[in-house]
Amino acid sequence: MKKSVFLGALTVAGLAAGVAAAGTQDDVKARGKLNCGVTTGLVGFAAPDANGVWQGFDVSVCRAVAAAVLGDANAVEFVPTTGKTRFTALASGEIDMLARNTTWTFSRDVDLKFEFVGINYYDGQGFMVPKALGVSSAKELDGATVCIQTGTTTELNLADFFRKNNISYEPVPVETNAEGQQQYLAGACDTYTTDASGLAATRAAFENPADHVILPEIVSKEPLGPLVRHGDNEWADTVRWTLNALIAAEELGVTSANVGEMSMEAGSSPEVNRLLGTEGNLGEMLGLDADWAKKAIMAGGNYGELFEKNIGENTPIGLARGLNAQWTDGGLLYTPPFR
Amino acid sequence: MTALTDPPKESFRLSMLINDTRYRSLTFQAIALLVLISAVAYLASNLMANLAAAGLNISYDFLGDPAGYDINQTLIGYTSQSAHLQAAWVGILNTLLVAFLACITATILGVFAGVMRLSNNWLVRKLMSGYVEIFRNIPVLIWILIIYAIMTVSLPAPNAFRGDSPESTMLLDSFAFTNRGIYIPSPIWGAGSIVVVLTFVASIIGVFAYRRYAKKLLFSTGKLLPMGWPSLAILFVPTILMFFIMGQPITLDYPELKGFNFRGGLKIGAPLIALWVALSVYTGAFIAENVRAGILAVSKGQTEAAAALGLRPGRIMNLVVLPQALRVIIPPLISQYLNITKNSSLAIAVGYADITATLGGITLNQTGRAIECVLLLMLFYLVISLGISAIMNTYNNAVKLKER
């Protein structure tokens, strides 16, 4: 490990540092803090609030993992990453996990040697245009100037979409969502494209959100989820099952309000018992306390609560559950059983 | 009879490597080299071991894969299906373009400001020192962002040109200043245009030949031929004549508002302008100081002697002072050109597709090949910097004071 740190400081990418360390979970416990990579600021998903406290849907995943592993939802060091820096930050060991609107793709999973532990938001790429432009479909965007965050899958989808429809466009590469928003509002580009959830979140921050429309076309599948480094399976399991616990909790009717009571003693539902640690030894298998899932749920609530609180229909972002509803409600959320 | 013989050759002993001054420096250099080599080898093997442990390897195969992304300014053919290598070439040419443009404008600006800073006119002198001090002491990235922000905020969007009574109109119906860039008419090369171009190239050579001849005449006979207007005449008259003889083969393509943007004509994108202007004014301030130092290095007596001969101030500067100042100006000027080239890597801040943005940005990010891309980037900048340095040093040797 010493060798790796020395290298990490000296090589430009420092790609390999930390890889040699076997147990990220042990490192996190020893450090007493989880280093979690998030966006540099996307309201609803990850952004500091007025008090400088990070809030949002992705942030909640970090907090849940920190609560499960360390017992403290606030023991998180949030590391803002851009589309460009996120993978290097994870690969070099600067962060323990990345929860940052990152699309699960083949090459990232296989070639970049990362491990996507699940999907916390099923998304797709959309386009936002000013209403005054009078555009009603993305296919009418021939010749348009498009603001696009560089180094993202959306950048590649954008090229594919315009090529497929045989129309032209001019990209204006931007580094962060804030920069894209600024360029779009200044009229430096006709349309801004990113994940539809990101567009909704961006639009919510506008002065006059009603002046902008999100076009109906969704041009790609963007399964967004947290990821960790390849090869540390214990740590991957911890993050994966923490996310699953949040989703399962909603399915099983465990909320932040009733989790305390339900975990007092074994109830009538065996799966809830196993999840909350009143029965079986799932926590021990992960190398965590028996009530790890309870702590994760207490951190902010189950998946549904997090959704409603951060990005749901009653927030300025106003996203419908849609694909992100439980499988029992016709959505795609489906966790493997806790047994 | 005695024969003179060489003193007996002292045999070499190992301790002489340390004790003998003839060998000592070599010993230490060899040790330093060995230490350096082993340090680099250690780092490299460590890198390889760690990469292998992570299941990664060093491979440049990705350069042949389709890039998949589009670039907004390309000097050569490029589509999203072109290879990453082609994207890298696009970036290299964009880097060279902005560096070349900025070197020229920075030099002009710098020489002007440097000379003006020594002006006897109080206002001009103070204005120029204000320029130098303000621009030199604020980081270039800030200047790039400021100029880009001014452009995007103050200039109208293309849709301001739309409608029956638009908010903005094109200058002379052919120039459009928008927040996405400046659209200007571009030439269409018709049949026979090659003759016109060749004529123009020949004219440029002609101008140099004329000036050389005039200089020679001046030195040999003391007769001063006019330089200004004959140069201009040689430069333009034959070309214009040829243009009409060939039946006006070169026409202009005017930009026109179509759909979302202007189409046709030539677009000089806002990122290029912001980067170009920022690098020029920033480095121009440094060059101004170099020029000022160079001029101050020429003894005042030279100026006074030239003035005593009756030369006008402009001539004194051009014929007496600047030629001598050049030997002081050029070496630091080389560094400034290198700085411009290297600072152009800040292009990504405004979305200009230079090599750092394409190969070192999007390609790196899409392929995840950080080490490979960064090594290539380093190689590129090294080659370019050494190239500029070599060219400028050749020029320096040509103009420096010849000692006979």
XYZ file of C-alpha atoms in Angstrom:
743
model
C 0.000 0.000 0.000
C 2.847 2.366 0.807
C 4.264 1.641 -2.586
C 0.970 2.532 -4.167
C 0.621 5.823 -2.386
C 4.107 6.812 -3.468
C 3.200 6.037 -7.040
C -0.146 7.776 -6.823
C 1.523 10.971 -5.800
C 3.991 10.790 -8.610
C 2.118 9.528 -11.633
C -0.228 11.830 -13.439
C -3.251 9.668 -13.204
C -2.365 7.824 -10.069
C -4.671 5.223 -11.489
C -3.441 2.293 -9.545
C -3.189 3.722 -6.057
C -5.369 2.015 -3.543
C -6.219 -0.863 -5.813
C -3.820 -3.063 -3.979
C -5.657 -2.396 -0.723
C -7.830 -5.388 -0.110
C -10.537 -4.109 2.160
C -12.108 -0.769 1.382
C -14.603 -1.526 4.129
C -11.792 -1.883 6.659
C -10.238 1.314 5.387
C -13.520 3.174 5.795
C -13.999 1.804 9.302
C -10.456 2.685 10.275
C -10.856 6.156 8.838
C -14.252 6.647 10.468
C -15.406 8.438 7.371
C -16.746 7.429 3.981
C -15.324 9.268 0.986
C -18.153 9.512 -1.467
C -17.910 11.038 -4.954
C -20.877 13.159 -6.006
C -21.597 15.724 -8.714
C -20.315 19.243 -8.405
C -23.902 20.322 -7.934
C -27.219 19.145 -9.326
C -30.158 20.221 -7.228
C -32.199 17.267 -6.013
C -29.470 14.727 -6.655
C -26.437 16.220 -4.984
C -25.968 19.836 -4.014
C -25.028 21.660 -0.835
C -27.961 23.469 0.758
C -27.941 26.986 2.183
C -26.052 25.715 5.238
C -23.421 23.985 3.143
C -24.809 20.534 3.975
C -24.975 18.187 1.015
C -28.515 17.168 0.176
C -30.085 15.064 -2.511
C -31.005 11.694 -3.857
C -27.467 10.512 -4.643
C -26.192 12.043 -1.442
C -28.722 9.909 0.461
C -27.137 6.750 -0.927
C -23.769 7.879 0.461
C -25.370 8.649 3.804
C -27.130 5.282 3.921
C -23.857 3.450 3.269
C -22.074 5.534 5.889
C -24.861 4.769 8.366
C -24.737 1.041 7.608
C -20.951 0.799 7.879
C -20.125 3.427 10.493
C -23.445 3.938 12.213
C -23.370 7.647 11.448
C -25.133 9.121 8.435
C -23.022 12.245 8.687
C -19.664 10.473 8.594
C -19.331 11.208 4.909
C -16.739 13.301 3.149
C -18.394 14.435 -0.071
C -15.976 14.798 -2.952
C -17.412 16.796 -5.855
C -16.351 15.292 -9.178
C -16.976 16.387 -12.733
C -17.820 14.063 -15.588
C -14.148 14.085 -16.388
C -12.609 13.493 -13.006
C -15.027 10.999 -11.504
C -13.493 7.762 -12.783
C -9.933 8.741 -12.013
C -11.034 9.717 -8.520
C -12.599 6.317 -7.981
C -9.856 4.287 -9.637
C -7.137 6.061 -7.686
C -8.809 5.418 -4.361
C -9.517 9.064 -3.655
C -13.134 8.063 -3.086
C -14.545 4.801 -1.794
C -17.659 4.908 -3.934
C -19.209 7.079 -6.594
C -22.873 8.037 -6.377
C -23.148 10.501 -9.173
C -25.687 10.109 -11.979
C -23.325 7.696 -13.634
C -24.692 5.545 -16.394
C -24.042 1.841 -16.180
C -22.426 0.918 -19.470
C -20.597 -2.114 -20.722
C -17.229 -0.456 -21.171
C -17.280 1.234 -17.775
C -18.162 -2.027 -16.115
C -15.802 -4.243 -18.091
C -13.025 -2.118 -19.581
C -12.658 0.542 -16.897
C -12.849 -2.142 -14.192
C -15.625 -0.717 -12.109
C -18.460 -2.504 -10.396
C -21.930 -1.043 -10.671
C -23.758 -2.213 -7.603
C -27.255 -1.472 -8.798
C -29.508 1.177 -10.225
C -30.970 3.910 -8.102
C -32.543 5.854 -10.944
C -33.758 4.667 -14.337
C -33.282 7.614 -16.638
C -33.061 8.576 -20.286
C -31.517 11.445 -22.183
C -33.762 14.354 -23.093
C -33.563 17.838 -24.574
C -34.636 21.156 -23.089
C -35.400 24.178 -25.280
C -36.784 27.641 -24.606
C -40.513 27.726 -25.293
C -40.007 30.785 -27.503
C -38.112 28.672 -30.005
C -41.319 26.887 -30.957
C -39.741 23.439 -31.150
C -41.932 20.498 -30.259
C -39.734 17.551 -31.166
C -36.043 16.781 -30.945
C -36.125 15.829 -34.615
C -36.746 19.493 -35.468
C -33.381 20.436 -34.014
C -31.550 20.333 -37.363
C -28.675 22.810 -37.258
C -29.126 23.591 -33.601
C -26.324 24.386 -31.188
C -26.363 21.938 -28.318
C -24.818 22.367 -24.882
C -23.433 19.058 -23.709
C -21.350 17.955 -20.732
C -18.124 16.454 -22.012
C -17.040 12.967 -21.178
C -20.543 11.683 -20.587
C -22.553 8.955 -22.229
C -25.008 11.672 -23.230
C -22.302 13.136 -25.440
C -22.063 9.866 -27.349
C -25.855 9.396 -27.501
C -26.199 12.914 -28.839
C -23.886 12.147 -31.755
C -25.734 8.880 -32.392
C -29.162 10.511 -32.292
C -28.320 13.205 -34.799
C -26.511 10.769 -37.051
C -29.422 8.340 -36.981
C -31.902 11.066 -37.895
C -29.540 12.483 -40.486
C -29.606 16.010 -39.105
C -26.739 18.204 -38.066
C -25.871 20.021 -34.871
C -23.039 21.904 -33.311
C -21.824 20.863 -29.865
C -20.863 23.366 -27.187
C -18.887 21.320 -24.695
C -19.267 22.312 -21.048
C -17.658 20.826 -17.989
C -20.374 20.942 -15.358
C -24.126 21.216 -15.139
C -23.839 24.739 -13.727
C -21.787 25.790 -16.731
C -24.283 24.181 -19.106
C -27.141 25.982 -17.402
C -25.335 29.314 -17.660
C -24.510 28.856 -21.353
C -28.038 27.733 -22.123
C -29.584 30.704 -20.362
C -27.174 33.108 -22.073
C -28.369 31.761 -25.401
C -24.976 30.373 -26.337
C -26.788 27.170 -27.258
C -30.304 26.490 -28.507
C -30.848 23.375 -26.484
C -29.359 21.689 -23.471
C -29.218 17.950 -23.334
C -28.536 15.619 -20.436
C -30.480 12.983 -18.505
C -34.148 13.933 -18.298
C -33.961 13.958 -14.501
C -31.008 16.321 -14.707
C -32.945 18.583 -17.053
C -35.875 18.661 -14.645
C -33.536 19.437 -11.767
C -31.790 22.149 -13.769
C -35.048 23.695 -14.919
C -36.342 23.786 -11.370
C -33.486 26.115 -10.489
C -34.430 28.592 -13.258
C -36.094 31.893 -12.534
C -38.929 31.119 -14.955
C -39.102 27.340 -15.309
C -42.304 27.639 -17.349
C -40.429 29.326 -20.211
C -38.596 26.120 -20.990
C -39.894 22.816 -22.248
C -38.389 19.368 -22.071
C -38.961 17.703 -25.419
C -40.865 14.423 -25.418
C -38.111 12.322 -27.012
C -36.049 10.236 -24.666
C -33.162 9.209 -26.850
C -31.336 6.702 -24.685
C -31.434 4.395 -21.694
C -29.519 5.839 -18.779
C -29.499 3.464 -15.832
C -27.849 5.521 -13.106
C -26.358 3.873 -10.108
C -23.577 3.890 -7.557
C -20.322 2.146 -8.401
C -17.158 0.979 -6.707
C -13.803 -0.335 -7.865
C -13.586 -3.747 -9.425
C -12.082 -6.504 -7.365
C -13.151 -5.560 -3.853
C -16.172 -7.803 -3.672
C -16.836 -7.386 0.049
C -17.107 -3.641 -0.309
C -19.208 -3.990 -3.464
C -21.558 -6.285 -1.539
C -21.925 -3.775 1.265
C -22.817 -0.917 -1.061
C -25.032 -3.116 -3.250
C -27.063 -4.507 -0.365
C -27.350 -1.139 1.329
C -28.988 0.166 -1.838
C -31.102 -2.988 -2.019
C -32.100 -2.550 1.602
C -33.483 0.910 0.847
C -35.485 -0.442 -2.079
C -36.639 -3.547 -0.208
C -37.655 -1.411 2.750
C -40.125 0.467 0.608
C -41.469 -2.747 -0.856
C -41.863 -4.268 2.599
C -43.427 -1.159 4.084
C -40.522 -0.265 6.350
C -40.165 3.491 6.676
C -37.956 5.768 8.719
C -40.988 6.346 10.929
C -41.707 2.741 11.782
C -38.289 1.150 11.460
C -37.439 1.794 15.104
C -40.504 0.036 16.303
C -40.277 -2.805 13.795
C -36.690 -3.577 14.706
C -37.370 -3.804 18.426
C -38.345 -7.436 18.150
C -38.986 -10.014 15.474
C -42.279 -9.403 13.754
C -44.556 -11.526 11.676
C -42.756 -11.018 8.360
C -39.608 -13.176 8.143
C -38.065 -11.067 5.395
C -38.508 -7.852 7.373
C -36.951 -9.628 10.340
C -33.959 -10.715 8.317
C -33.606 -7.243 6.804
C -33.720 -5.506 10.162
C -31.497 -8.033 11.852
C -33.972 -9.409 14.349
C -33.593 -12.786 12.713
C -30.680 -14.441 10.937
C -27.172 -13.041 10.545
C -27.164 -11.083 7.284
C -25.282 -8.193 8.898
C -22.573 -10.509 10.118
C -22.149 -11.911 6.606
C -21.416 -8.386 5.402
C -19.039 -7.788 8.270
C -21.425 -5.239 9.765
C -23.641 -4.935 12.808
C -26.906 -6.841 12.829
C -28.910 -3.615 12.565
C -26.971 -2.241 9.563
C -30.082 -1.999 7.387
C -32.025 -0.293 10.127
C -29.306 2.361 10.375
C -29.299 2.795 6.613
C -33.052 3.282 6.552
C -32.955 5.604 9.546
C -30.427 7.788 7.713
C -33.022 9.267 5.413
C -35.800 6.838 4.869
C -36.511 4.059 2.410
C -36.162 4.477 -1.335
C -39.664 5.908 -1.762
C -39.166 8.425 1.024
C -35.862 9.566 -0.441
C -37.463 9.923 -3.839
C -40.387 11.967 -2.572
C -38.213 14.143 -0.388
C -35.555 14.964 -2.971
C -36.899 14.711 -6.487
C -40.549 13.646 -6.219
C -43.632 15.383 -7.525
C -43.976 17.628 -4.492
C -40.491 19.049 -4.878
C -39.570 21.807 -7.339
C -37.963 19.128 -9.498
C -41.247 17.308 -9.784
C -40.268 13.925 -11.201
C -42.923 11.239 -11.400
C -41.957 7.770 -10.170
C -42.485 6.321 -13.666
C -39.966 3.553 -14.263
C -38.636 4.091 -10.769
C -41.739 2.718 -9.077
C -41.590 -0.629 -7.279
C -42.177 -3.665 -9.461
C -45.375 -4.219 -7.555
C -46.566 -0.825 -8.863
C -45.529 -1.392 -12.432
C -42.031 0.046 -12.192
C -38.619 -1.538 -12.593
C -37.453 -1.550 -8.975
C -36.968 -5.140 -7.944
C -34.490 -6.313 -5.359
C -33.288 -9.842 -4.893
C -34.670 -11.384 -1.724
C -33.032 -10.882 1.659
C -32.371 -14.424 2.674
C 73.192 10.877 -24.948
C 69.950 11.307 -23.227
C 66.580 11.006 -24.705
C 63.639 13.020 -23.527
C 60.925 10.699 -22.477
C 57.407 11.361 -21.261
C 57.019 11.279 -17.532
C 56.010 7.777 -16.495
C 52.308 7.384 -16.955
C 50.598 7.253 -13.652
C 48.563 4.099 -13.425
C 44.864 4.495 -12.750
C 43.718 3.661 -9.275
C 40.133 3.286 -8.180
C 40.471 5.903 -5.443
C 41.177 8.512 -8.103
C 37.485 8.468 -9.002
C 36.864 10.345 -5.769
C 40.155 12.079 -5.065
C 41.186 13.229 -8.500
C 39.403 16.322 -9.716
C 39.766 15.097 -13.295
C 37.438 12.192 -12.615
C 35.405 13.338 -9.659
C 32.687 15.220 -11.550
C 32.239 12.271 -13.909
C 31.867 9.925 -10.968
C 29.140 11.993 -9.410
C 27.338 12.425 -12.683
C 27.394 8.698 -13.285
C 26.026 8.069 -9.804
C 23.283 10.660 -10.305
C 22.353 9.112 -13.629
C 22.180 5.643 -12.122
C 19.984 6.900 -9.277
C 17.693 8.644 -11.755
C 17.424 5.588 -13.977
C 16.651 3.305 -11.079
C 14.059 5.741 -9.705
C 12.295 5.910 -13.062
C 12.541 2.146 -13.481
C 11.140 1.642 -9.991
C 8.194 3.939 -10.719
C 7.547 2.301 -14.071
C 7.652 -1.223 -12.701
C 5.473 -0.154 -9.798
C 2.974 1.325 -12.237
C 2.973 -1.832 -14.303
C 2.572 -4.038 -11.253
C -0.311 -1.981 -9.952
C -1.983 -1.854 -13.355
C -1.636 -5.599 -13.644
C -3.087 -6.014 -10.160
C -6.069 -3.928 -11.209
C -6.413 -5.977 -14.375
C -5.481 -3.029 -16.563
C -2.755 -2.709 -19.149
C -1.098 -0.080 -21.292
C -2.516 -0.246 -24.774
C -2.932 2.243 -27.566
C -5.480 0.158 -29.463
C -8.223 2.584 -28.484
C -6.785 5.167 -30.890
C -8.225 3.202 -33.797
C -11.715 2.882 -32.342
C -14.509 5.234 -33.401
C -14.523 8.299 -31.186
C -18.307 8.600 -31.047
C -18.403 12.274 -30.152
C -18.640 15.407 -32.252
C -16.316 18.398 -32.246
C -17.519 21.926 -32.922
C -14.461 23.190 -34.755
C -12.535 20.958 -37.103
C -9.937 21.999 -39.643
C -9.841 18.544 -41.200
C -12.586 16.069 -42.004
C -14.089 14.555 -38.903
C -17.347 12.870 -37.956
C -18.387 11.122 -34.803
C -17.457 7.863 -36.523
C -13.833 8.887 -37.042
C -11.179 7.260 -34.905
C -9.890 8.696 -31.641
C -6.619 9.301 -33.473
C -8.407 11.565 -35.950
C -9.983 13.434 -33.024
C -6.493 13.877 -31.635
C -5.328 15.322 -34.950
C -8.267 17.720 -34.953
C -7.205 18.818 -31.491
C -3.558 19.173 -32.485
C -4.437 21.381 -35.451
C -6.758 23.482 -33.296
C -3.990 23.927 -30.732
C -1.528 24.926 -33.430
C -4.066 27.305 -34.983
C -4.782 29.224 -31.817
C -1.111 29.210 -30.799
C -0.048 30.531 -34.197
C -2.687 33.278 -34.235
C -1.950 34.287 -30.665
C 1.829 34.360 -31.227
C 1.374 36.822 -34.094
C -1.062 39.136 -32.352
C 0.794 38.977 -29.051
C 4.011 39.960 -30.794
C 2.384 42.906 -32.570
C 0.647 44.014 -29.394
C 3.736 43.473 -27.282
C 6.112 45.383 -29.548
C 3.620 48.227 -29.837
C 3.010 48.409 -26.083
C 6.702 48.016 -25.267
C 7.715 50.862 -27.537
C 4.825 53.043 -26.414
C 5.699 52.496 -22.788
C 8.932 54.366 -23.453
C 7.104 57.171 -25.206
C 7.739 60.767 -24.152
C 4.003 61.292 -24.070
C 2.883 60.995 -20.445
C -0.630 59.730 -21.240
C 0.508 57.064 -23.695
C 3.258 55.934 -21.332
C 0.906 55.601 -18.378
C -1.800 53.900 -20.421
C 0.654 51.294 -21.601
C 2.113 50.661 -18.175
C -1.462 50.290 -16.943
C -2.109 47.700 -19.630
C 1.064 45.766 -18.844
C 0.574 45.752 -15.100
C -3.102 44.801 -15.230
C -2.822 42.022 -17.759
C 0.443 40.555 -16.579
C -0.677 40.167 -12.993
C -4.004 38.426 -13.495
C -3.952 34.730 -14.446
C -4.628 33.972 -18.076
C -7.475 31.597 -17.236
C -9.373 34.501 -15.709
C -8.830 36.555 -18.852
C -10.090 33.710 -21.023
C -13.232 33.394 -18.912
C -13.781 37.160 -18.755
C -13.529 37.613 -22.502
C -15.725 34.590 -23.179
C -18.315 35.799 -20.675
C -18.309 39.273 -22.203
C -18.848 37.745 -25.624
C -21.691 35.455 -24.645
C -23.468 38.032 -22.538
C -23.030 41.203 -24.557
C -23.459 39.934 -28.108
C -26.910 38.907 -29.343
C -27.961 35.290 -29.877
C -28.642 34.309 -33.498
C -32.388 34.429 -32.932
C -32.121 38.182 -32.297
C -31.496 38.470 -36.045
C -34.777 36.735 -36.853
C -38.116 38.275 -37.765
C -39.286 41.255 -39.798
C -37.912 43.847 -37.427
C -35.021 42.024 -35.752
C -33.263 43.387 -32.691
C -29.915 43.029 -34.417
C -28.871 43.280 -38.037
C -25.834 42.058 -39.864
C -23.056 44.502 -40.549
C -23.024 45.301 -44.313
C -25.287 42.260 -44.725
C -22.233 40.050 -44.537
C -20.860 40.084 -40.993
C -22.862 38.757 -38.083
C -21.600 39.187 -34.548
C -23.338 36.687 -32.294
C -22.639 35.193 -28.908
C -21.685 31.936 -30.617
C -19.070 33.507 -32.789
C -18.517 35.836 -35.698
C -19.827 34.829 -39.090
C -17.984 36.285 -42.059
C -18.217 35.632 -45.814
C -15.996 32.831 -46.990
C -14.437 32.549 -50.442
C -15.646 30.012 -52.987
C -12.749 28.855 -55.103
C -13.995 28.675 -58.699
C -12.153 27.392 -61.760
C -8.999 29.403 -62.374
C -8.723 30.612 -58.813
C -5.473 28.688 -58.491
C -3.841 31.143 -60.915
C -4.925 34.065 -58.762
C -3.583 32.385 -55.645
C -0.270 31.594 -57.342
C -0.031 35.205 -58.484
C -0.528 36.331 -54.936
C 2.164 33.973 -53.652
C 4.508 35.257 -56.367
C 3.693 38.821 -55.296
C 4.672 38.069 -51.717
C 8.005 36.711 -52.932
C 8.277 39.826 -55.124
C 7.844 42.115 -52.141
C 10.666 40.419 -50.294
C 12.863 40.580 -53.376
C 12.137 44.282 -53.796
C 12.899 45.094 -50.185
C 16.111 43.136 -50.368
C 17.104 44.978 -53.494
C 16.236 48.331 -51.921
C 18.308 47.517 -48.856
C 21.249 46.445 -50.960
C 20.965 49.646 -52.977
C 20.861 51.667 -49.770
C 23.967 50.016 -48.378
C 25.972 50.179 -51.608
C 24.976 53.579 -52.968
C 23.205 55.284 -50.079
C 20.152 55.803 -52.232
C 16.954 55.153 -50.281
C 14.116 53.743 -52.350
C 10.571 54.171 -50.985
C 9.471 51.027 -49.175
C 5.826 51.454 -48.248
C 3.779 52.081 -51.331
C 5.788 49.973 -53.813
C 5.482 46.999 -51.469
C 1.735 47.399 -51.290
C 1.530 47.860 -55.038
C 3.572 44.727 -55.762
C 1.463 42.829 -53.262
C -1.969 43.714 -54.590
C -1.914 45.098 -58.138
C -0.907 41.923 -60.030
C -3.309 39.800 -58.005
C -6.235 42.140 -58.614
C -5.387 42.330 -62.312
C -5.187 38.551 -62.534
C -8.476 38.266 -60.664
C -10.257 40.247 -63.368
C -8.323 38.617 -66.246
C -9.422 35.170 -65.074
C -13.032 36.359 -64.967
C -13.470 36.787 -61.203
C -13.155 33.108 -60.264
C -13.332 33.755 -56.524
C -16.758 34.616 -55.176
C -17.963 34.984 -51.632
C -20.332 32.800 -49.691
C -22.342 35.000 -47.354
C -23.616 33.749 -44.011
C -27.374 33.587 -43.834
C -29.728 32.956 -40.946
C -31.294 29.571 -41.570
C -33.035 27.571 -38.895
C -31.306 27.940 -35.557
C -28.013 29.355 -36.723
C -26.270 31.187 -39.470
C -25.331 28.900 -42.329
C -22.764 29.448 -44.987
C -19.802 31.760 -44.737
C -17.045 31.185 -42.253
C -17.641 30.936 -38.559
C -15.012 32.055 -36.106
C -16.319 30.481 -32.947
C -16.614 32.375 -29.688
C -14.279 29.944 -27.864
C -11.533 30.505 -30.432
C -11.937 34.272 -30.237
C -11.957 34.283 -26.446
C -8.873 32.088 -26.255
C -7.054 33.941 -29.000
C -7.722 37.399 -27.587
C -6.977 36.364 -24.016
C -3.677 34.683 -24.881
C -2.705 37.652 -27.048
C -3.374 40.397 -24.539
C -1.963 38.403 -21.651
C 1.255 37.334 -23.331
C 1.429 40.681 -25.135
C 1.951 42.317 -21.752
C 4.951 40.079 -21.057
C 6.363 40.661 -24.528
C 5.943 44.406 -23.981
C 8.249 44.137 -20.993
C 10.768 42.129 -22.997
C 10.694 44.753 -25.730
C 11.068 47.569 -23.233
C 14.017 45.826 -21.624
C 15.557 45.270 -25.039
C 15.218 48.902 -26.014
C 16.578 50.132 -22.693
C 19.553 47.838 -23.191
C 20.585 49.871 -26.241
C 22.757 52.732 -25.123
C 21.081 56.115 -25.228
C 24.092 57.418 -27.115
C 22.978 55.410 -30.131
C 19.683 57.282 -30.244
C 21.408 60.617 -29.748
C 23.970 59.855 -32.412
C 21.272 58.825 -34.848
C 19.306 61.963 -34.014
C 22.411 64.023 -34.568
C 22.631 62.516 -38.049
C 19.169 63.892 -38.650
C 17.158 60.671 -38.553
C 13.515 60.959 -37.629
C 12.366 59.216 -34.391
C 10.524 56.478 -36.308
C 13.622 55.704 -38.349
C 15.831 55.758 -35.279
C 13.646 53.129 -33.721
C 13.422 50.979 -36.835
C 16.959 51.270 -38.143
C 19.125 51.809 -35.097
C 17.494 50.791 -31.864
C 15.256 47.803 -32.645
C 17.867 45.840 -34.648
C 20.219 46.041 -31.674
C 17.444 45.419 -29.180
C 16.385 42.222 -30.968
C 19.300 40.241 -29.549
C 17.994 41.001 -26.081
C 14.337 40.567 -27.015
C 14.362 37.303 -28.913
C 15.554 34.763 -26.315
C 12.791 35.682 -23.820
C 10.374 35.944 -26.739
C 10.951 32.241 -27.397
C 9.776 31.501 -23.862
C 6.686 33.589 -24.435
C 5.816 31.641 -27.585
C 6.222 28.431 -25.620
C 3.989 29.864 -22.913
C 1.294 30.700 -25.433
C 1.353 27.182 -26.802
C 1.211 25.629 -23.372
C -1.393 28.058 -22.043
C -3.635 27.205 -24.983
C -4.339 24.003 -23.065
C -6.721 26.091 -20.949
C -9.014 25.963 -23.984
C -11.385 23.500 -22.341
C -12.530 26.252 -19.987
C -14.421 27.802 -22.885
C -15.125 24.629 -24.826
C -12.500 25.075 -27.512
C -11.555 21.707 -28.959
C -7.772 21.741 -28.595
C -5.630 18.658 -27.989
C -6.178 18.805 -24.241
C -9.922 18.889 -24.784
C -10.100 16.087 -27.339
C -7.341 13.592 -26.574
C -6.737 14.662 -23.000
C -10.387 15.308 -22.223
C -13.143 13.499 -24.011
C -11.105 10.607 -25.403
C -9.420 10.029 -22.057
C -12.742 10.092 -20.352
C -14.661 7.930 -22.780
C -11.988 5.275 -22.991
C -10.662 5.571 -19.447
C -7.102 5.300 -20.815
C -5.723 8.048 -18.612
C -2.063 7.067 -18.589
C -1.862 6.480 -22.325
C -3.616 9.746 -23.167
C -1.547 11.795 -20.753
C 1.688 10.280 -22.081
C 0.640 11.171 -25.623
C -0.265 14.701 -24.509
C 3.114 15.138 -22.868
C 4.838 13.884 -25.985
C 2.853 16.293 -28.154
C 3.572 19.372 -26.080
C 7.211 18.380 -25.776
C 7.583 18.021 -29.548
C 5.797 21.293 -30.220
C 7.768 23.217 -27.620
C 11.101 21.871 -28.809
C 10.063 22.626 -32.383
C 9.193 26.234 -31.612
C 12.371 26.569 -29.628
C 14.483 25.197 -32.488
C 12.900 27.487 -35.080
C 13.203 30.565 -32.903
C 16.789 29.795 -31.966
C 17.661 29.514 -35.630
C 16.119 32.938 -36.123
C 17.972 34.239 -33.080
C 21.270 33.049 -34.523
C 20.427 34.850 -37.732
C 19.751 38.238 -36.120
C 22.080 38.231 -33.162
C 25.053 40.528 -33.088
C 27.723 39.059 -35.344
C 31.141 39.289 -33.791
C 33.908 39.286 -36.292
